[in-house]
Coordinates of N, CA and C in Angstrom, one line a residue:
X213 N 20.2 -1.5 -5.0 CA 19.9 -1.9 -3.6 C 20.1 -3.1 -3.1
X214 N 20.5 -3.2 -1.9 CA 21.0 -4.8 -1.5 C 19.8 -5.3 -1.0
X215 N 19.3 -6.5 -1.6 CA 18.0 -7.2 -1.6 C 18.1 -8.0 -0.2
X216 N 17.5 -7.5 0.8 CA 17.8 -8.2 2.0 C 16.3 -8.9 2.2
X217 N 16.2 -9.8 3.2 CA 14.9 -10.5 3.4 C 14.0 -9.4 3.8
X218 N 13.0 -9.4 3.1 CA 12.1 -8.7 3.2 C 10.5 -9.5 3.4
X219 N 9.4 -8.6 3.8 CA 8.3 -9.2 4.4 C 7.8 -10.3 3.5
X220 N 7.4 -10.1 2.3 CA 6.9 -11.2 1.5 C 7.8 -12.3 1.2
X221 N 9.1 -12.0 0.8 CA 10.2 -13.0 0.6 C 10.3 -14.1 1.8
X222 N 10.3 -13.4 2.9 CA 10.2 -14.1 4.2 C 8.9 -15.0 4.3
X223 N 7.8 -14.4 4.1 CA 6.7 -15.0 4.2 C 6.6 -16.6 3.1
X224 N 6.9 -16.0 2.1 CA 6.9 -17.3 1.0 C 7.7 -18.2 1.4
X225 N 9.0 -18.0 2.1 CA 9.9 -19.0 2.5 C 9.3 -20.1 3.8
X226 N 8.5 -19.1 4.4 CA 8.0 -19.8 5.5 C 6.4 -20.5 5.2
X227 N 5.9 -20.5 4.1 CA 4.8 -21.1 3.7 C 4.7 -22.4 4.1
X228 N 3.7 -22.9 4.8 CA 3.3 -24.0 5.3 C 4.1 -24.4 6.8
X229 N 4.8 -23.4 7.1 CA 5.4 -23.5 8.5 C 4.6 -22.7 9.7
X230 N 5.3 -22.5 10.7 CA 4.8 -22.0 11.7 C 5.7 -20.7 12.3
X231 N 6.3 -19.9 11.5 CA 7.2 -19.2 11.8 C 6.3 -17.9 12.3
X232 N 6.9 -17.7 13.6 CA 6.1 -16.3 14.1 C 6.6 -15.0 13.5
X233 N 7.9 -15.0 13.0 CA 8.3 -13.9 12.5 C 7.6 -13.7 11.2
X234 N 7.5 -14.7 10.4 CA 6.9 -14.6 9.1 C 5.2 -14.1 9.4
X235 N 4.7 -14.7 10.4 CA 3.4 -14.3 10.7 C 3.1 -12.8 11.2
X236 N 4.1 -12.3 11.9 CA 4.2 -10.9 12.2 C 4.3 -10.0 10.9
X237 N 5.3 -10.5 10.1 CA 5.6 -9.8 8.7 C 4.2 -9.6 8.0
X238 N 3.4 -10.8 7.9 CA 2.3 -10.9 7.0 C 1.3 -9.9 7.8
X239 N 1.1 -9.7 9.1 CA 0.2 -9.0 9.8 C 0.8 -7.6 9.5
X240 N 1.9 -7.1 9.1 CA 2.4 -5.8 8.9 C 1.9 -5.6 7.5
X241 N 2.3 -6.4 6.7 CA 1.8 -6.1 5.4 C 0.2 -6.0 5.2
X242 N -0.5 -6.7 5.9 CA -1.8 -6.5 5.9 C -2.4 -5.1 6.3
X243 N -1.6 -4.9 7.4 CA -1.9 -3.5 8.4 C -1.7 -2.3 7.1
X244 N -0.7 -2.4 6.4 CA -0.5 -1.4 5.4 C -1.4 -1.3 4.1
X245 N -1.4 -2.5 3.7 CA -2.3 -2.8 2.4 C -3.5 -3.1 2.5
X246 N -4.5 -2.8 3.6 CA -5.8 -3.2 3.6 C -6.6 -2.2 2.6
X247 N -6.3 -1.0 2.6 CA -7.0 -0.1 1.8 C -7.6 -0.6 0.3
X248 N -6.5 -1.5 -0.4 CA -7.3 -1.9 -1.6 C -8.2 -3.0 -1.5
X249 N -8.2 -3.7 -0.5 CA -9.1 -4.6 -0.1 C -10.6 -4.0 0.1
X250 N -10.4 -3.0 0.9 CA -11.8 -2.1 1.4 C -12.4 -1.6 0.0
X251 N -11.5 -0.9 -0.9 CA -11.9 -0.2 -2.1 C -12.4 -1.3 -3.0
X252 N -11.8 -2.5 -3.3 CA -12.4 -3.5 -4.1 C -13.6 -4.0 -3.6
X253 N -13.9 -4.3 -2.2 CA -15.2 -4.7 -1.8 C -16.2 -3.6 -2.0
X254 N -15.9 -2.3 -1.9 CA -16.7 -1.1 -2.0 C -17.4 -0.8 -3.5
X255 N -16.5 -1.2 -4.3 CA -16.8 -1.0 -5.7 C -17.5 -2.1 -6.1
X256 N -17.5 -3.2 -5.4 CA -18.4 -4.4 -5.6 C -20.0 -4.0 -5.4
X257 N -20.2 -2.7 -4.8 CA -21.5 -2.3 -4.7 C -21.9 -2.5 -3.1
X258 N -21.0 -2.6 -2.3 CA -21.3 -2.6 -0.9 C -21.5 -1.3 -0.4
X259 N -22.1 -1.1 0.7 CA -22.3 0.1 1.8 C -20.7 0.3 2.4
X260 N -20.6 1.6 2.7 CA -19.1 1.6 3.9 C -19.2 0.8 4.9
X261 N -20.3 0.7 5.4 CA -20.5 -0.2 6.8 C -20.3 -1.5 6.3
X262 N -20.9 -2.2 5.4 CA -20.7 -3.5 5.1 C -19.4 -3.8 4.3
X263 N -18.8 -2.9 3.7 CA -17.5 -2.9 3.3 C -16.3 -3.1 4.5
X264 N -16.6 -2.3 5.4 CA -15.7 -2.4 6.4 C -15.8 -3.7 7.3
X265 N -17.0 -4.1 7.4 CA -17.2 -5.4 8.2 C -16.5 -6.5 7.4
X266 N -16.8 -6.5 6.1 CA -16.4 -7.6 5.2 C -14.8 -7.7 5.3
X267 N -14.3 -6.6 5.3 CA -12.8 -6.1 5.2 C -12.2 -7.0 6.5
X268 N -12.9 -6.5 7.7 CA -12.4 -6.9 8.8 C -12.5 -8.5 8.9
X269 N -13.7 -9.2 8.4 CA -13.9 -10.5 8.3 C -12.9 -11.1 7.5
X270 N -12.6 -10.7 6.4 CA -11.6 -11.4 5.5 C -10.3 -11.4 6.0
X271 N -9.7 -10.1 7.0 CA -8.6 -10.4 7.3 C -8.6 -11.5 8.7
X272 N -9.4 -11.3 9.4 CA -9.9 -12.4 10.3 C -9.6 -13.8 10.1
X273 N -10.2 -14.1 8.8 CA -10.3 -15.4 8.3 C -9.4 -15.7 7.7
X274 N -8.3 -14.9 7.2 CA -7.1 -14.8 6.5 C -6.2 -15.5 7.4
X275 N -6.2 -15.2 8.7 CA -5.3 -15.7 9.6 C -5.9 -16.8 10.2
X276 N -7.1 -17.0 10.5 CA -7.7 -18.1 11.2 C -7.6 -19.1 10.4
X277 N -7.8 -19.1 9.1 CA -7.8 -20.3 8.3 C -6.7 -20.4 7.2
X278 N -5.6 -19.7 7.6 CA -4.3 -19.7 7.2 C -4.6 -19.7 5.7
X279 N -4.9 -18.7 5.0 CA -5.2 -18.6 3.7 C -3.7 -18.6 2.8
X280 N -2.6 -18.6 3.4 CA -1.5 -18.5 2.9 C -1.1 -19.9 2.4
X281 N -1.7 -20.9 2.9 CA -1.7 -22.3 2.5 C -1.9 -22.6 0.8
X282 N -2.7 -21.4 0.5 CA -3.1 -21.5 -1.1 C -2.3 -20.9 -1.9
X283 N -1.1 -20.3 -1.5 CA -0.1 -19.7 -2.2 C 0.4 -20.5 -3.3
X284 N 0.6 -19.8 -4.5 CA 1.2 -20.5 -5.7 C 2.2 -19.8 -6.0
X285 N 3.6 -20.4 -6.4 CA 4.6 -19.6 -6.8 C 4.4 -18.6 -7.9
X286 N 3.5 -18.7 -8.8 CA 3.2 -17.7 -9.8 C 2.6 -16.3 -9.2
X287 N 2.1 -16.5 -8.1 CA 1.8 -15.4 -7.4 C 2.7 -14.7 -6.4
X288 N 3.9 -14.6 -7.2 CA 5.1 -14.3 -6.3 C 4.9 -12.8 -5.9
X289 N 4.0 -12.0 -6.2 CA 3.9 -10.6 -5.7 C 2.7 -10.7 -4.6
X290 N 2.8 -9.8 -3.3 CA 1.8 -10.0 -2.3 C 0.7 -9.3 -3.0
X291 N 0.8 -8.4 -4.0 CA -0.4 -7.7 -4.5 C -1.1 -8.9 -5.2
X292 N -0.6 -9.5 -6.1 CA -1.2 -10.3 -7.0 C -2.2 -11.5 -6.0
X293 N -1.4 -12.0 -5.1 CA -2.1 -12.8 -4.2 C -3.2 -12.5 -3.5
X294 N -3.0 -11.3 -2.8 CA -4.0 -10.5 -2.0 C -5.4 -10.1 -2.9
X295 N -5.1 -9.7 -3.9 CA -6.2 -9.8 -5.0 C -7.0 -11.0 -5.2
X296 N -6.5 -11.9 -5.6 CA -6.8 -13.4 -5.9 C -7.4 -13.8 -4.6
X297 N -6.8 -13.7 -3.4 CA -7.5 -14.1 -2.2 C -8.8 -13.6 -1.7
X298 N -9.0 -12.1 -1.9 CA -10.0 -11.4 -1.5 C -11.3 -11.7 -2.6
X299 N -10.8 -12.2 -3.9 CA -11.9 -12.5 -5.0 C -12.4 -13.9 -4.5
X300 N -11.5 -14.7 -4.1 CA -12.1 -16.1 -3.7 C -12.8 -16.0 -2.3
X301 N -12.5 -15.0 -1.5 CA -13.3 -14.9 -0.2 C -14.8 -14.4 -0.4
X302 N -14.6 -13.5 -1.4 CA -16.0 -12.9 -1.4 C -16.8 -13.9 -2.2
X303 N -16.3 -14.6 -3.1 CA -17.2 -15.6 -4.0 C -17.8 -16.7 -2.9
X304 N -17.0 -17.1 -1.9 CA -17.3 -18.3 -1.2 C -18.2 -17.8 0.1
X305 N -17.7 -16.5 0.7 CA -18.2 -16.3 1.8 C -19.1 -14.9 2.0
X306 N -19.7 -14.6 0.9 CA -20.5 -13.5 0.8 C -21.9 -13.5 1.5
X307 N -22.4 -14.4 1.7 CA -23.7 -14.5 2.5 C -23.4 -14.9 4.1
X308 N -22.1 -15.2 4.3 CA -22.0 -15.5 6.2 C -21.8 -14.2 6.6
X309 N -21.6 -14.6 8.1 CA -21.7 -13.4 8.9 C -20.7 -12.2 8.5
X310 N -20.9 -11.1 8.4 CA -19.9 -10.1 7.8 C -19.3 -9.5 9.2
X311 N -20.2 -9.5 10.3 CA -19.4 -8.8 11.2 C -18.2 -9.4 12.0
X312 N -17.3 -8.7 12.1 CA -16.2 -9.5 12.6 C -16.3 -9.8 14.4
X313 N -16.3 -11.0 14.7 CA -16.4 -11.6 16.1 C -15.2 -10.9 16.9
X314 N -15.4 -10.4 17.8 CA -14.5 -10.0 18.8 C -13.7 -10.9 19.6
X315 N -12.4 -11.1 20.1 CA -12.0 -11.7 20.9 C -11.4 -13.2 20.4
X316 N -11.2 -14.1 21.1 CA -10.7 -15.3 20.6 C -9.3 -15.4 19.9
X317 N -8.6 -14.3 20.2 CA -7.3 -14.2 19.7 C -7.0 -13.9 18.2
X318 N -8.2 -13.4 17.5 CA -8.1 -13.0 16.1 C -7.2 -11.8 16.0
X319 N -6.6 -11.8 15.0 CA -5.9 -10.7 14.7 C -6.8 -9.7 14.1
X320 N -6.7 -8.4 14.4 CA -7.6 -7.2 14.0 C -6.7 -6.3 13.3
X321 N -7.1 -6.1 11.9 CA -6.3 -5.2 11.4 C -6.9 -3.6 11.5
X322 N -6.1 -2.9 11.8 CA -6.4 -1.3 12.1 C -7.1 -0.5 10.7
X323 N -8.3 -0.3 10.8 CA -9.0 0.4 9.6 C -9.1 1.7 9.9
X324 N -9.0 2.7 8.7 CA -9.4 4.0 8.8 C -10.4 4.2 7.7
X325 N -11.5 3.5 7.7 CA -12.8 3.7 6.7 C -12.9 5.0 6.2
X326 N -12.9 6.0 7.1 CA -13.2 7.5 6.5 C -12.3 7.8 5.5
X327 N -11.0 7.5 5.9 CA -10.0 8.1 4.9 C -10.0 7.2 3.7
X328 N -10.3 6.1 3.9 CA -10.4 5.2 2.8 C -11.6 5.5 1.8
X329 N -12.9 5.9 2.4 CA -13.9 6.6 1.7 C -13.4 7.9 1.0
X330 N -12.8 8.7 1.5 CA -12.4 10.1 1.0 C -11.4 9.8 -0.3
X331 N -10.6 8.8 0.0 CA -9.8 8.5 -1.5 C -10.6 7.8 -2.6
X332 N -11.6 7.0 -2.0 CA -12.4 6.2 -3.1 C -13.1 7.4 -3.8
X333 N -13.7 8.2 -3.2 CA -14.6 9.1 -3.9 C -13.6 10.1 -4.9
X334 N -12.6 10.0 -4.8 CA -11.7 10.8 -5.7 C -11.5 10.3 -7.0
X335 N -11.8 8.7 -7.2 CA -11.8 8.0 -8.4 C -13.2 8.2 -9.3
X336 N -13.0 8.0 -10.6 CA -14.1 8.0 -11.5 C -14.7 6.8 -11.4
X337 N -16.2 7.2 -11.0 CA -16.8 6.0 -10.7 C -17.3 5.1 -11.7
X338 N -17.6 5.7 -13.0 CA -18.2 4.9 -13.9 C -16.9 4.2 -14.9
X339 N -15.7 4.7 -14.6 CA -14.6 4.2 -15.6 C -14.3 2.9 -14.9
X340 N -13.6 3.0 -13.7 CA -12.9 1.9 -13.1 C -13.4 0.6 -12.3
X341 N -13.0 -0.6 -12.9 CA -13.7 -1.7 -12.5 C -13.2 -1.9 -11.0
X342 N -13.8 -2.9 -10.3 CA -13.1 -3.0 -8.9 C -11.6 -3.6 -8.9
X343 N -11.3 -4.4 -10.1 CA -9.9 -5.0 -10.1 C -9.0 -3.7 -10.4
X344 N -9.5 -2.6 -11.3 CA -8.7 -1.3 -11.4 C -8.6 -0.7 -10.4
X345 N -9.6 -0.3 -9.6 CA -9.5 0.4 -8.4 C -8.7 -0.3 -7.3
X346 N -8.7 -1.5 -7.2 CA -7.7 -2.2 -6.3 C -6.4 -1.9 -6.6
X347 N -6.0 -1.9 -7.9 CA -4.5 -1.8 -8.6 C -4.3 -0.4 -7.9
X348 N -5.0 0.5 -8.3 CA -4.7 2.1 -8.0 C -4.7 2.3 -6.7
X349 N -5.7 1.9 -5.9 CA -5.4 1.9 -4.4 C -4.4 1.5 -3.8
X350 N -3.8 0.3 -4.3 CA -2.8 -0.4 -3.9 C -1.3 0.5 -4.2
X351 N -1.3 1.0 -5.4 CA -0.3 1.8 -5.7 C -0.4 3.2 -4.5
X352 N -1.5 4.0 -4.4 CA -1.5 4.8 -3.6 C -1.3 4.5 -2.0
X353 N -1.8 3.3 -1.8 CA -1.3 2.9 -0.2 C 0.1 2.7 -0.3
X354 N 0.9 2.3 -1.2 CA 2.5 2.2 -1.4 C 3.0 3.6 -1.1
X355 N 2.7 4.6 -2.1 CA 3.3 5.8 -2.0 C 3.0 6.6 -0.8
X356 N 1.7 6.3 -0.1 CA 1.4 6.8 1.0 C 2.7 6.3 2.4
X357 N 2.8 4.9 2.2 CA 3.8 4.5 3.2 C 5.1 5.1 3.0
X358 N 5.6 5.4 1.7 CA 6.9 5.8 1.4 C 7.0 7.4 2.0
X359 N 6.0 8.0 1.7 CA 5.9 9.5 2.2 C 5.7 9.5 4.0
X360 N 5.1 8.5 4.4 CA 5.3 8.3 5.8 C 6.6 8.1 6.3
X361 N 7.3 7.3 5.8 CA 8.8 7.0 5.9 C 9.5 8.0 6.0
X362 N 9.5 8.9 4.8 CA 10.1 10.1 4.5 C 9.9 11.1 5.9
X363 N 8.7 11.3 6.1 CA 8.3 12.3 6.9 C 8.9 11.9 8.4
X364 N 8.7 10.7 8.8 CA 9.4 10.1 10.0 C 10.9 10.5 9.9
X365 N 11.7 10.3 9.0 CA 13.2 10.2 9.0 C 13.3 12.0 8.9
X366 N 12.6 12.8 8.4 CA 12.8 14.2 8.4 C 12.6 14.8 9.8
X367 N 11.5 14.1 10.2 CA 11.0 14.8 11.6 C 12.0 14.3 12.7
X368 N 12.6 13.1 12.4 CA 13.8 12.7 13.6 C 15.0 13.8 13.5
X369 N 14.9 14.4 12.3 CA 16.3 15.1 12.2 C 15.9 16.7 12.4
X370 N 14.6 16.9 12.8 CA 14.2 18.4 12.9 C 13.4 18.9 11.7
X371 N 13.5 18.1 10.5 CA 13.2 18.7 9.3 C 11.6 18.6 9.0
X372 N 10.7 18.2 9.8 CA 9.4 17.9 9.6 C 8.9 19.0 8.6
X373 N 8.9 20.5 8.9 CA 8.1 21.5 8.4 C 8.6 21.5 7.1
X374 N 10.1 21.6 7.0 CA 10.7 21.6 5.6 C 10.3 20.7 4.8
X375 N 10.2 19.4 5.2 CA 9.7 18.3 4.2 C 8.3 18.7 4.0
X376 N 7.3 19.1 4.5 CA 6.0 19.0 4.1 C 6.0 20.3 3.2
X377 N 7.1 21.2 3.1 CA 7.0 22.4 2.2 C 7.8 21.5 0.7
X378 N 8.6 20.7 0.9 CA 9.5 20.2 -0.2 C 8.7 18.9 -0.9
X379 N 7.8 18.4 -0.4 CA 7.4 17.1 -0.9 C 6.4 17.1 -2.0
X380 N 6.0 18.4 -2.3 CA 5.5 18.6 -3.5 C 6.2 18.5 -5.0
X381 N 7.4 18.8 -4.5 CA 8.4 18.7 -5.8 C 8.9 17.2 -5.9
X382 N 8.4 16.3 -5.1 CA 9.2 15.0 -5.3 C 8.5 14.3 -6.5
X383 N 7.2 14.7 -7.1 CA 6.6 14.3 -8.4 C 6.4 15.1 -9.3
X384 N 7.0 16.5 -9.2 CA 6.6 17.5 -10.2 C 7.8 18.5 -9.9
X385 N 8.4 18.8 -11.3 CA 9.4 19.8 -11.3 C 9.3 21.1 -10.7
X386 N 8.1 21.8 -11.0 CA 7.6 22.9 -10.6 C 8.6 23.8 -11.5
X387 N 7.8 25.1 -11.5 CA 8.4 26.1 -12.3 C 9.5 26.9 -11.6
X388 N 10.4 27.7 -12.3 CA 11.4 28.6 -11.4 C 10.7 29.4 -10.7
X389 N 9.7 29.9 -11.0 CA 9.2 30.8 -10.0 C 8.4 30.3 -8.8
X390 N 8.3 28.7 -9.1 CA 7.8 27.9 -7.8 C 9.1 27.9 -6.8
X391 N 10.2 27.4 -7.3 CA 11.3 27.4 -6.7 C 11.9 28.8 -5.9
X392 N 11.9 29.8 -6.7 CA 12.2 31.2 -6.1 C 11.3 31.5 -5.0
X393 N 9.9 31.3 -4.9 CA 8.9 31.5 -4.1 C 9.2 30.9 -2.8
X394 N 9.4 29.4 -2.9 CA 9.6 28.7 -1.7 C 11.1 29.0 -1.1
X395 N 12.0 29.2 -2.0 CA 13.2 29.6 -1.5 C 13.3 30.8 -0.7
X396 N 12.4 31.8 -0.9 CA 12.3 33.2 -0.1 C 11.6 32.7 1.1
X397 N 10.7 31.9 1.0 CA 9.9 31.5 2.3 C 10.9 30.7 3.3
X398 N 11.6 29.9 2.7 CA 12.4 29.1 3.6 C 13.7 29.8 4.1
X399 N 14.0 30.8 3.3 CA 15.3 31.7 3.8 C 16.6 30.9 3.0
X400 N 16.1 30.4 1.9 CA 17.5 29.8 1.1 C 17.7 30.1 -0.3
X401 N 18.7 30.0 -0.7 CA 19.2 30.3 -2.0 C 18.4 29.5 -2.9
X402 N 18.2 29.8 -4.3 CA 17.4 28.9 -5.2 C 18.4 27.7 -5.3
X403 N 19.7 27.8 -5.6 CA 20.5 26.8 -5.8 C 20.6 25.6 -4.6
X404 N 20.3 26.3 -3.2 CA 20.3 25.1 -2.2 C 19.0 24.6 -2.1
X405 N 18.0 25.3 -2.4 CA 16.7 24.8 -2.5 C 16.8 23.5 -3.5
X406 N 17.4 23.8 -4.7 CA 17.3 22.6 -5.6 C 18.2 21.5 -5.4
X407 N 19.3 21.8 -4.5 CA 20.0 20.6 -4.1 C 19.1 19.7 -3.1
X408 N 18.5 20.4 -2.2 CA 17.8 19.8 -1.2 C 16.7 19.0 -1.7
X409 N 15.8 19.5 -2.8 CA 14.8 18.8 -3.5 C 15.6 17.6 -4.3
X410 N 16.8 17.8 -4.7 CA 17.4 16.5 -5.4 C 17.7 15.4 -4.7
X411 N 18.3 15.9 -3.4 CA 18.4 15.0 -2.5 C 17.3 14.0 -1.8
X412 N 16.1 14.9 -1.7 CA 14.9 14.2 -1.3 C 14.4 13.3 -2.3
X413 N 14.5 13.7 -3.3 CA 14.1 12.8 -4.4 C 14.8 11.6 -4.4
X414 N 16.1 11.5 -4.2 CA 16.9 10.2 -4.3 C 16.6 9.5 -3.3
X415 N 16.4 10.4 -2.0 CA 15.8 9.4 -0.8 C 14.5 8.6 -1.1
X416 N 13.8 9.4 -1.6 CA 12.4 9.0 -2.1 C 12.5 7.8 -2.9
X417 N 13.3 8.1 -3.9 CA 13.3 6.7 -4.9 C 14.0 5.4 -4.2
X418 N 15.0 5.7 -3.1 CA 15.6 4.5 -2.5 C 14.3 4.1 -1.7
X419 N 13.5 4.9 -0.9 CA 12.7 4.4 -0.1 C 11.6 3.4 -1.0
X420 N 11.3 4.1 -2.0 CA 10.1 3.4 -2.8 C 10.7 1.9 -3.3
X421 N 12.0 2.0 -3.6 CA 12.5 0.7 -4.0 C 12.2 -0.5 -2.9
X422 N 12.6 0.2 -1.6 CA 12.7 -0.7 -0.3 C 11.2 -1.1 -0.3
X423 N 10.3 -0.2 -0.2 CA 8.7 -0.8 0.0 C 8.4 -1.6 -1.1
X424 N 8.5 -1.2 -2.2 CA 8.3 -2.5 -3.4 C 8.9 -3.7 -2.9
X425 N 10.1 -3.9 -2.7 CA 10.8 -4.9 -2.3 C 10.1 -5.8 -1.3
X426 N 9.5 -5.1 -0.4 CA 8.8 -6.0 0.7 C 7.6 -6.6 0.1
X427 N 7.1 -6.5 -1.0 CA 6.1 -6.6 -1.4 C 6.3 -8.0 -2.5
X428 N 7.5 -8.2 -3.0 CA 7.7 -9.2 -3.9 C 8.8 -10.3 -3.4
X429 N 8.6 -11.4 -3.8 CA 9.7 -12.6 -3.4 C 11.0 -12.5 -4.3
X430 N 11.1 -11.8 -5.1 CA 12.2 -11.8 -6.0 C 12.8 -10.4 -6.4
X431 N 14.0 -10.2 -6.2 CA 14.5 -8.8 -6.4 C 14.2 -8.4 -7.7
X432 N 14.4 -9.3 -8.8 CA 14.3 -9.0 -10.1 C 12.8 -8.6 -10.6
X433 N 11.8 -8.5 -9.6 CA 10.4 -7.9 -9.8 C 10.4 -6.5 -9.5
X434 N 11.1 -5.9 -8.9 CA 11.1 -4.7 -8.2 C 10.8 -3.4 -9.2
X435 N 11.9 -3.6 -10.2 CA 11.5 -2.5 -11.3 C 10.1 -2.8 -12.1
X436 N 9.8 -3.8 -12.3 CA 8.4 -4.2 -13.1 C 7.4 -3.9 -12.0
X437 N 7.5 -4.1 -10.7 CA 6.3 -3.6 -9.7 C 6.2 -2.0 -10.1
X438 N 7.4 -1.3 -10.1 CA 7.5 0.1 -9.9 C 6.8 0.6 -11.2
X439 N 7.0 0.0 -12.4 CA 6.5 0.3 -13.5 C 4.9 0.2 -13.4
X440 N 4.5 -1.1 -13.0 CA 3.1 -1.3 -12.8 C 2.2 -0.2 -12.0
X441 N 2.8 0.2 -10.9 CA 2.4 1.1 -10.1 C 2.1 2.3 -10.8
X442 N 3.0 2.7 -11.5 CA 3.2 4.2 -12.2 C 2.0 4.0 -13.2
X443 N 1.9 3.0 -13.8 CA 0.8 2.8 -14.9 C -0.6 3.0 -14.2
X444 N -0.7 2.1 -13.0 CA -2.0 2.2 -12.2 C -2.3 3.4 -11.9
X445 N -1.6 4.1 -11.6 CA -1.8 5.5 -11.2 C -2.2 6.6 -12.1
X446 N -1.5 6.3 -13.1 CA -1.8 7.1 -14.5 C -3.3 6.6 -15.2
X447 N -3.9 5.6 -14.6 CA -5.3 5.2 -14.9 C -5.4 3.9 -16.0
X448 N -3.9 3.5 -16.2 CA -3.9 2.3 -17.1 C -4.1 0.8 -16.5
X449 N -4.1 1.1 -15.1 CA -4.3 -0.4 -14.1 C -5.6 -1.0 -14.5

């Protein structure tokens, strides 16, 4: 993959400056990766309502106070920076006003707390620490972003329904019976279906690398981030 200027690498280079492009890129990253922040706060014992308020307050203050000034090169991954940043915020702002003040030009991150709650309830309550749930939710948000991109691509070419049927094979080989049954439903031969799945997997892998690349400052970190993400999803995060 050609490593082009991505969100986080652009932001890192603009640290300390006033690049509107970098600020827009940062807002986009926050818009995509707020679920781990919400999950982290919830696992600290906050109610859904309080966690939503704190998440909004965190991102509002993130931009208002320019938290990026605290960036250190060793936190070259957006994931690492964001987790450290929210921990610092909670330690220092816990007793302050939790509800986000509207207006004033503040950036508001679009939250879907109901969906975040649904995901959180799927996690084993007793075993995962707030840090582990942050990492797992981060990985889930990244994978969701990849699937959304693939769905948009397939929809643009009229293949939305087909994609929704094939996506189950992206992370699972499936049995011969599974392939045969789906091939009959779609009116395809077994070999044609397998080729379609193979191509979709290749595209998924490419999209995954692109999305991971948006969150690291160095292309050399992409493979390591993917391994970390898969380990977090397996429960080793």
